[in-house]
Tab-separated table of C-alpha atoms in Angstrom:
chain	number	residue	atom	x	y	z
W	1	UNK	CA	-61.184	-4.803	-111.355
W	2	UNK	CA	-59.536	-6.906	-114.052
W	3	UNK	CA	-57.485	-4.014	-115.489
W	4	UNK	CA	-53.924	-3.654	-114.196
W	5	UNK	CA	-53.125	-0.570	-112.173
W	6	UNK	CA	-51.263	2.350	-113.699
W	7	UNK	CA	-47.925	1.458	-112.073
W	8	UNK	CA	-47.567	-2.041	-113.565
W	9	UNK	CA	-45.329	-0.974	-116.452
W	10	UNK	CA	-42.923	0.656	-114.050
W	11	UNK	CA	-42.543	-2.455	-111.907
W	12	UNK	CA	-39.244	-4.360	-111.970
W	13	UNK	CA	-39.070	-7.510	-114.080
W	14	UNK	CA	-39.277	-9.803	-111.023
W	15	UNK	CA	-42.471	-8.112	-109.842
W	16	UNK	CA	-44.047	-8.308	-113.302
W	17	UNK	CA	-43.133	-12.009	-113.550
W	18	UNK	CA	-44.886	-12.640	-110.241
W	19	UNK	CA	-47.880	-10.580	-111.358
W	20	UNK	CA	-48.296	-12.322	-114.699
W	21	UNK	CA	-46.960	-15.836	-114.136
W	22	UNK	CA	-46.671	-18.649	-111.591
W	23	UNK	CA	-43.203	-17.797	-110.336
W	24	UNK	CA	-42.420	-16.965	-106.717
W	25	UNK	CA	-40.944	-13.660	-105.647
W	26	UNK	CA	-37.638	-14.267	-103.929
W	27	UNK	CA	-36.811	-12.298	-100.762
W	28	UNK	CA	-34.971	-9.063	-101.559
W	29	UNK	CA	-35.906	-9.175	-105.248
W	30	UNK	CA	-37.738	-5.844	-105.049
W	31	UNK	CA	-37.614	-2.837	-102.764
W	32	UNK	CA	-40.286	-1.540	-100.422
W	33	UNK	CA	-41.716	1.000	-102.900
W	34	UNK	CA	-41.954	-1.564	-105.708
W	35	UNK	CA	-43.531	-4.049	-103.294
W	36	UNK	CA	-46.182	-1.489	-102.437
W	37	UNK	CA	-46.900	-0.840	-106.143
W	38	UNK	CA	-47.135	-4.588	-106.765
W	39	UNK	CA	-49.632	-4.946	-103.936
W	40	UNK	CA	-51.709	-2.036	-105.314
W	41	UNK	CA	-51.758	-3.725	-108.715
W	42	UNK	CA	-52.960	-6.989	-107.159
W	43	UNK	CA	-55.653	-5.135	-105.208
W	44	UNK	CA	-56.813	-3.461	-108.414
W	45	UNK	CA	-57.125	-6.875	-110.046
W	46	UNK	CA	-58.779	-8.422	-106.996
W	47	UNK	CA	-56.097	-11.114	-107.081
W	48	UNK	CA	-56.445	-12.513	-103.565
W	49	UNK	CA	-54.583	-15.728	-104.450
W	50	UNK	CA	-51.358	-13.902	-105.344
W	51	UNK	CA	-51.714	-11.584	-102.370
W	52	UNK	CA	-51.974	-14.638	-100.144
W	53	UNK	CA	-48.830	-16.124	-101.680
W	54	UNK	CA	-47.046	-12.809	-101.249
W	55	UNK	CA	-48.191	-12.680	-97.636
W	56	UNK	CA	-46.210	-15.885	-96.967
W	57	UNK	CA	-42.969	-14.302	-98.192
W	58	UNK	CA	-39.921	-14.438	-95.955
W	59	UNK	CA	-39.383	-10.770	-96.827
W	60	UNK	CA	-41.197	-9.203	-93.861
W	61	UNK	CA	-41.898	-5.819	-95.469
W	62	UNK	CA	-43.359	-7.445	-98.591
W	63	UNK	CA	-45.432	-9.895	-96.550
W	64	UNK	CA	-46.776	-7.135	-94.316
W	65	UNK	CA	-47.852	-5.018	-97.274
W	66	UNK	CA	-49.499	-8.025	-98.939
W	67	UNK	CA	-51.453	-8.894	-95.797
W	68	UNK	CA	-52.756	-5.329	-95.598
W	69	UNK	CA	-53.889	-5.616	-99.219
W	70	UNK	CA	-55.574	-8.952	-98.482
W	71	UNK	CA	-57.399	-7.385	-95.561
W	72	UNK	CA	-58.564	-4.555	-97.803
W	73	UNK	CA	-60.010	-7.052	-100.305
W	74	UNK	CA	-61.890	-8.785	-97.509
W	75	UNK	CA	-63.462	-5.501	-96.428
W	76	UNK	CA	-64.648	-5.085	-100.025
W	77	UNK	CA	-66.231	-8.537	-99.945
W	78	UNK	CA	-63.640	-10.231	-102.126
W	79	UNK	CA	-63.125	-13.433	-100.146
W	80	UNK	CA	-59.771	-15.084	-100.848
W	81	UNK	CA	-59.671	-18.768	-101.782
W	82	UNK	CA	-59.065	-21.317	-99.018
W	83	UNK	CA	-55.457	-21.503	-97.910
W	84	UNK	CA	-53.546	-24.135	-99.766
W	85	UNK	CA	-52.746	-27.176	-97.690
W	86	UNK	CA	-49.010	-27.351	-97.227
W	87	UNK	CA	-47.775	-30.926	-97.494
W	88	UNK	CA	-44.270	-31.911	-96.568
W	89	UNK	CA	-43.155	-35.154	-98.129
W	90	UNK	CA	-39.930	-36.943	-97.355
W	91	UNK	CA	-37.971	-38.044	-100.391
W	92	UNK	CA	-35.036	-40.377	-100.575
W	93	UNK	CA	-34.187	-43.689	-98.915
W	94	UNK	CA	-36.035	-42.933	-95.644
W	95	UNK	CA	-39.347	-41.921	-97.235
W	96	UNK	CA	-40.829	-45.376	-96.535
W	97	UNK	CA	-41.329	-46.054	-92.840
W	98	UNK	CA	-40.361	-49.666	-92.165
W	99	UNK	CA	-40.822	-51.228	-88.709
W	100	UNK	CA	-37.614	-52.200	-86.981
W	101	UNK	CA	-37.269	-55.039	-84.478
W	102	UNK	CA	-35.952	-55.512	-80.958
W	103	UNK	CA	-35.572	-58.657	-78.886
W	104	UNK	CA	-36.339	-59.160	-75.215
W	105	UNK	CA	-33.643	-58.255	-72.677
W	106	UNK	CA	-31.966	-61.364	-71.299
W	107	UNK	CA	-30.722	-62.024	-67.776
W	108	UNK	CA	-27.432	-60.269	-68.496
W	109	UNK	CA	-29.158	-57.137	-69.759
W	110	UNK	CA	-28.344	-57.885	-73.400
W	111	UNK	CA	-30.521	-57.865	-76.491
W	112	UNK	CA	-30.460	-57.496	-80.287
W	113	UNK	CA	-31.873	-54.539	-82.207
W	114	UNK	CA	-32.481	-54.587	-85.954
W	115	UNK	CA	-32.702	-51.133	-87.541
W	116	UNK	CA	-34.333	-51.409	-90.972
W	117	UNK	CA	-34.072	-48.734	-93.664
W	118	UNK	CA	-35.247	-48.757	-97.305
W	119	UNK	CA	-32.270	-49.002	-99.643
W	120	UNK	CA	-31.922	-46.565	-102.552
W	121	UNK	CA	-31.508	-49.393	-105.040
W	122	UNK	CA	-34.457	-51.344	-103.644
W	123	UNK	CA	-34.784	-53.789	-100.793
W	124	UNK	CA	-33.784	-52.977	-97.236
W	125	UNK	CA	-30.606	-52.098	-95.417
W	126	UNK	CA	-30.614	-53.987	-92.110
W	127	UNK	CA	-28.315	-52.932	-89.283
W	128	UNK	CA	-28.039	-55.519	-86.517
W	129	UNK	CA	-26.722	-54.320	-83.158
W	130	UNK	CA	-26.029	-56.435	-80.090
W	131	UNK	CA	-26.322	-54.146	-77.088
W	132	UNK	CA	-25.908	-54.358	-73.334
W	133	UNK	CA	-27.537	-52.010	-70.859
W	134	UNK	CA	-24.251	-52.088	-68.922
W	135	UNK	CA	-21.441	-52.402	-71.491
W	136	UNK	CA	-23.081	-50.652	-74.439
W	137	UNK	CA	-22.608	-51.646	-78.081
W	138	UNK	CA	-21.172	-55.178	-78.231
W	139	UNK	CA	-21.377	-56.081	-81.925
W	140	UNK	CA	-22.624	-54.497	-85.130
W	141	UNK	CA	-23.232	-55.798	-88.640
W	142	UNK	CA	-24.872	-54.307	-91.722
W	143	UNK	CA	-26.292	-55.941	-94.814
W	144	UNK	CA	-28.806	-55.702	-97.639
W	145	UNK	CA	-31.819	-57.963	-97.996
W	146	UNK	CA	-34.760	-58.212	-100.384
W	147	UNK	CA	-38.053	-56.819	-99.064
W	148	UNK	CA	-39.910	-60.100	-99.405
W	149	UNK	CA	-37.167	-62.021	-97.655
W	150	UNK	CA	-36.987	-59.578	-94.741
W	151	UNK	CA	-40.765	-59.455	-94.280
W	152	UNK	CA	-40.918	-63.241	-94.128
W	153	UNK	CA	-38.099	-63.298	-91.588
W	154	UNK	CA	-39.744	-60.585	-89.442
W	155	UNK	CA	-43.086	-62.401	-89.431
W	156	UNK	CA	-41.390	-65.640	-88.438
W	157	UNK	CA	-39.411	-64.265	-85.482
W	158	UNK	CA	-42.333	-62.188	-84.177
W	159	UNK	CA	-44.618	-65.238	-84.300
W	160	UNK	CA	-42.136	-67.332	-82.272
W	161	UNK	CA	-43.049	-66.405	-78.700
W	162	UNK	CA	-39.901	-68.058	-77.370
W	163	UNK	CA	-37.775	-65.387	-79.057
W	164	UNK	CA	-39.849	-62.512	-77.604
W	165	UNK	CA	-39.117	-60.189	-80.534
W	166	UNK	CA	-41.365	-57.245	-81.287
W	167	UNK	CA	-41.689	-54.317	-83.650
W	168	UNK	CA	-40.401	-50.874	-82.711
W	169	UNK	CA	-40.212	-47.713	-84.755
W	170	UNK	CA	-37.089	-46.952	-86.729
W	171	UNK	CA	-36.598	-43.828	-84.626
W	172	UNK	CA	-36.604	-45.857	-81.414
W	173	UNK	CA	-34.265	-48.519	-82.797
W	174	UNK	CA	-31.894	-45.749	-83.935
W	175	UNK	CA	-31.978	-44.212	-80.464
W	176	UNK	CA	-31.257	-47.573	-78.790
W	177	UNK	CA	-28.179	-48.072	-80.975
W	178	UNK	CA	-26.916	-44.535	-80.394
W	179	UNK	CA	-27.476	-44.898	-76.654
W	180	UNK	CA	-25.498	-48.153	-76.643
W	181	UNK	CA	-22.647	-46.512	-78.549
W	182	UNK	CA	-22.549	-43.617	-76.068
W	183	UNK	CA	-22.518	-46.100	-73.180
W	184	UNK	CA	-19.600	-48.005	-74.709
W	185	UNK	CA	-17.582	-44.818	-75.228
W	186	UNK	CA	-18.320	-43.670	-71.657
W	187	UNK	CA	-17.028	-47.035	-70.404
W	188	UNK	CA	-13.788	-46.599	-72.363
W	189	UNK	CA	-14.638	-49.306	-74.892
W	190	UNK	CA	-14.140	-48.866	-78.619
W	191	UNK	CA	-17.063	-49.228	-81.016
W	192	UNK	CA	-17.340	-52.525	-82.943
W	193	UNK	CA	-15.559	-52.700	-86.276
W	194	UNK	CA	-17.581	-51.095	-89.049
W	195	UNK	CA	-19.851	-49.072	-86.789
W	196	UNK	CA	-18.038	-45.760	-87.193
W	197	UNK	CA	-18.244	-45.996	-90.991
W	198	UNK	CA	-21.921	-46.970	-90.932
W	199	UNK	CA	-23.054	-44.547	-88.237
W	200	UNK	CA	-23.798	-41.677	-90.622
W	201	UNK	CA	-25.952	-44.010	-92.725
W	202	UNK	CA	-28.207	-44.891	-89.815
W	203	UNK	CA	-30.184	-41.659	-90.001
W	204	UNK	CA	-30.852	-38.797	-87.629
W	205	UNK	CA	-31.033	-39.535	-83.897
W	206	UNK	CA	-34.215	-38.304	-82.215
W	207	UNK	CA	-33.818	-38.238	-78.437
W	208	UNK	CA	-37.313	-38.835	-77.017
W	209	UNK	CA	-38.727	-36.543	-74.351
W	210	UNK	CA	-40.459	-39.534	-72.764
W	211	UNK	CA	-40.396	-43.266	-73.388
W	212	UNK	CA	-42.799	-44.408	-76.146
W	213	UNK	CA	-44.138	-47.185	-73.894
W	214	UNK	CA	-45.891	-44.512	-71.821
W	215	UNK	CA	-48.028	-43.562	-74.805
W	216	UNK	CA	-49.083	-47.142	-75.516
W	217	UNK	CA	-49.509	-48.295	-71.920
W	218	UNK	CA	-50.182	-45.633	-69.267
W	219	UNK	CA	-48.941	-46.903	-65.896
W	220	UNK	CA	-51.278	-48.422	-63.334
W	221	UNK	CA	-51.728	-46.481	-60.115
W	222	UNK	CA	-49.071	-47.225	-57.464
W	223	UNK	CA	-51.663	-48.729	-55.101
W	224	UNK	CA	-52.885	-51.074	-57.817
W	225	UNK	CA	-49.437	-51.976	-59.123
W	226	UNK	CA	-47.409	-52.482	-55.926
W	227	UNK	CA	-48.945	-55.799	-54.740
W	228	UNK	CA	-48.655	-57.232	-58.255
W	229	UNK	CA	-45.070	-56.255	-59.127
W	230	UNK	CA	-43.656	-59.630	-58.098
W	231	UNK	CA	-45.855	-61.343	-60.694
W	232	UNK	CA	-43.841	-59.674	-63.457
W	233	UNK	CA	-41.311	-62.501	-63.049
W	234	UNK	CA	-43.962	-64.890	-64.311
W	235	UNK	CA	-43.591	-63.296	-67.746
W	236	UNK	CA	-41.064	-65.053	-70.013
W	237	UNK	CA	-39.661	-61.638	-70.987
W	238	UNK	CA	-38.725	-60.853	-67.360
W	239	UNK	CA	-38.278	-64.284	-65.748
W	240	UNK	CA	-34.535	-64.537	-66.708
W	241	UNK	CA	-33.598	-61.286	-64.947
W	242	UNK	CA	-31.380	-61.679	-61.901
W	243	UNK	CA	-29.772	-59.255	-59.430
W	244	UNK	CA	-26.596	-57.444	-60.498
W	245	UNK	CA	-23.333	-59.393	-60.226
W	246	UNK	CA	-22.169	-57.203	-57.333
W	247	UNK	CA	-25.099	-58.472	-55.243
W	248	UNK	CA	-24.632	-62.216	-55.753
W	249	UNK	CA	-21.636	-62.813	-53.476
W	250	UNK	CA	-23.065	-60.747	-50.565
W	251	UNK	CA	-26.364	-62.595	-50.937
W	252	UNK	CA	-24.632	-65.972	-50.922
W	253	UNK	CA	-22.701	-65.008	-47.799
W	254	UNK	CA	-25.810	-63.826	-45.961
W	255	UNK	CA	-27.773	-66.963	-46.839
W	256	UNK	CA	-24.861	-69.215	-45.905
W	257	UNK	CA	-24.742	-67.718	-42.431
W	258	UNK	CA	-28.477	-68.303	-41.995
W	259	UNK	CA	-28.253	-71.895	-43.226
W	260	UNK	CA	-25.402	-72.804	-40.858
W	261	UNK	CA	-26.692	-70.961	-37.831
W	262	UNK	CA	-27.805	-73.175	-34.952
W	263	UNK	CA	-29.299	-70.296	-33.007
W	264	UNK	CA	-32.556	-70.294	-34.946
W	265	UNK	CA	-34.381	-73.534	-35.588
W	266	UNK	CA	-37.909	-72.328	-36.269
W	267	UNK	CA	-38.691	-72.193	-40.038
W	268	UNK	CA	-40.742	-69.035	-39.615
W	269	UNK	CA	-37.831	-67.304	-37.930
W	270	UNK	CA	-35.463	-68.448	-40.665
W	271	UNK	CA	-37.844	-67.059	-43.285
W	272	UNK	CA	-37.869	-63.706	-41.490
W	273	UNK	CA	-34.064	-63.790	-41.389
W	274	UNK	CA	-33.953	-64.410	-45.137
W	275	UNK	CA	-36.219	-61.430	-45.783
W	276	UNK	CA	-34.007	-59.222	-43.622
W	277	UNK	CA	-30.849	-60.468	-45.347
W	278	UNK	CA	-32.285	-59.788	-48.784
W	279	UNK	CA	-33.288	-56.281	-47.713
W	280	UNK	CA	-29.749	-55.580	-46.465
W	281	UNK	CA	-28.160	-56.797	-49.694
W	282	UNK	CA	-30.591	-54.763	-51.822
W	283	UNK	CA	-29.834	-51.596	-49.885
W	284	UNK	CA	-26.055	-52.153	-50.128
W	285	UNK	CA	-25.792	-53.151	-53.761
W	286	UNK	CA	-28.608	-51.556	-55.759
W	287	UNK	CA	-27.013	-48.221	-56.627
W	288	UNK	CA	-28.964	-45.408	-58.317
W	289	UNK	CA	-27.345	-46.481	-61.602
W	290	UNK	CA	-28.563	-50.052	-61.134
W	291	UNK	CA	-32.056	-48.814	-60.323
W	292	UNK	CA	-32.068	-46.713	-63.493
W	293	UNK	CA	-31.001	-49.754	-65.490
W	294	UNK	CA	-33.842	-51.953	-64.238
W	295	UNK	CA	-36.390	-49.164	-64.676
W	296	UNK	CA	-35.345	-48.762	-68.313
W	297	UNK	CA	-35.491	-52.534	-68.818
W	298	UNK	CA	-39.095	-52.508	-67.623
W	299	UNK	CA	-40.045	-49.678	-69.984
W	300	UNK	CA	-38.377	-51.399	-72.920
W	301	UNK	CA	-40.128	-54.657	-72.074
W	302	UNK	CA	-43.427	-52.812	-71.746
W	303	UNK	CA	-42.946	-51.525	-75.288
W	304	UNK	CA	-42.631	-55.081	-76.630
W	305	UNK	CA	-45.580	-56.280	-74.543
W	306	UNK	CA	-47.777	-53.444	-75.818
W	307	UNK	CA	-46.751	-54.172	-79.412
W	308	UNK	CA	-48.127	-57.705	-78.943
W	309	UNK	CA	-51.337	-56.471	-77.352
W	310	UNK	CA	-50.470	-57.361	-73.737
W	311	UNK	CA	-51.522	-53.910	-72.536
W	312	UNK	CA	-52.310	-54.824	-68.915
W	313	UNK	CA	-48.886	-56.420	-68.428
W	314	UNK	CA	-47.265	-53.446	-70.141
W	315	UNK	CA	-49.063	-51.021	-67.814
W	316	UNK	CA	-47.848	-53.010	-64.806
W	317	UNK	CA	-44.277	-52.925	-66.142
W	318	UNK	CA	-44.225	-49.131	-66.629
W	319	UNK	CA	-45.768	-48.725	-63.164
W	320	UNK	CA	-42.911	-50.823	-61.802
W	321	UNK	CA	-40.417	-48.577	-63.575
W	322	UNK	CA	-42.059	-45.495	-62.057
W	323	UNK	CA	-41.765	-46.982	-58.555
W	324	UNK	CA	-38.077	-47.742	-59.135
W	325	UNK	CA	-37.561	-44.147	-60.325
W	326	UNK	CA	-39.162	-42.821	-57.141
W	327	UNK	CA	-36.107	-42.249	-54.948
W	328	UNK	CA	-38.328	-41.604	-51.928
W	329	UNK	CA	-39.242	-45.304	-52.060
W	330	UNK	CA	-36.383	-47.508	-50.716
W	331	UNK	CA	-35.201	-50.245	-53.044
W	332	UNK	CA	-35.497	-52.803	-50.242
W	333	UNK	CA	-39.186	-51.964	-49.933
W	334	UNK	CA	-39.817	-52.569	-53.629
W	335	UNK	CA	-41.729	-55.844	-54.304
W	336	UNK	CA	-40.100	-56.104	-57.737
W	337	UNK	CA	-36.562	-56.180	-56.354
W	338	UNK	CA	-37.638	-58.374	-53.438
W	339	UNK	CA	-38.988	-61.024	-55.804
W	340	UNK	CA	-35.929	-60.778	-58.079
W	341	UNK	CA	-33.719	-61.769	-55.138
W	342	UNK	CA	-36.123	-64.245	-53.578
W	343	UNK	CA	-36.376	-66.354	-56.700
W	344	UNK	CA	-32.719	-67.279	-56.233
W	345	UNK	CA	-33.326	-68.570	-52.727
W	346	UNK	CA	-34.080	-72.203	-51.944
W	347	UNK	CA	-36.591	-71.428	-49.204
W	348	UNK	CA	-37.211	-75.047	-48.260
W	349	UNK	CA	-33.512	-75.765	-47.810
W	350	UNK	CA	-33.054	-72.726	-45.602
W	351	UNK	CA	-36.144	-73.487	-43.534
W	352	UNK	CA	-35.026	-77.089	-42.893
W	353	UNK	CA	-31.216	-77.188	-43.194
W	354	UNK	CA	-31.003	-80.419	-41.220
W	355	UNK	CA	-33.127	-82.164	-43.871
W	356	UNK	CA	-31.334	-80.514	-46.842
W	357	UNK	CA	-27.608	-80.542	-46.074
């Protein structure tokens, strides 16, 4: 089986090069008849390795003929070698995966995202974006930093719990920046100076099918999460959050009427009035867009919590987001929103206005 078949000499040069050397046969290099003769020659030699390579050709007629030849060798007991493992390796400045960073979301819905990329000349390119979940991309700067210097900085800010900064993947940081840019454009705002020029250097945008927090922290069941949602405001990452600006004046008006009313003097009745007032304001002011914004804040916060190992808190946060997303559940009946409004209320002053003028 080691002797070449009788048609080898008549094969085109490209086919002979494939038969004798380690070159690949490009699609369209030979016709169907020559491909068949090449396959017959490989069968005669028992060359399963080259038949397997030929079977991966993008030229369908060549690949089909080669696979038939490979099958024929198997029926003769000539087992081909194991398939070569195909490894795809990224080359260039993004070959090294470097964690990026994101800060907590403050009471105004703003945060900082640091997208980190390996630089071609060594070190890291760091893109710092200040973003708002309402106004979009607020500020953007880019700079180069040595690897050692950046790693020391990252370790320092992550260790400082007051800053509430955590690691995120580069893909997620890139998506957050792109999302903020799209939000700014939709709002009729121009991108910060320098962003347009740097945007192409930030890498490809991968729009996730689902939020990465869901992989790290599957949500608690609704029955388990609902009575605990108000406790989320005990977390330093969520404690600063307040109702949207459009809700503050209506809330102040409602509470002012309760405080000055002389019709109700019982503290328990006043407390019930406060609850009813808060429910009315929530229903009037928490639009679907506002609900979406708070749900996304909870998922983003869950991602940071999970990165620090606070899995139970992260699971509660994503469960809260799921309840907000459920449009069959009224916003006024959501313990998370109820607590967000209630924490602004001086309950003792309202219950005893005559003692707290």
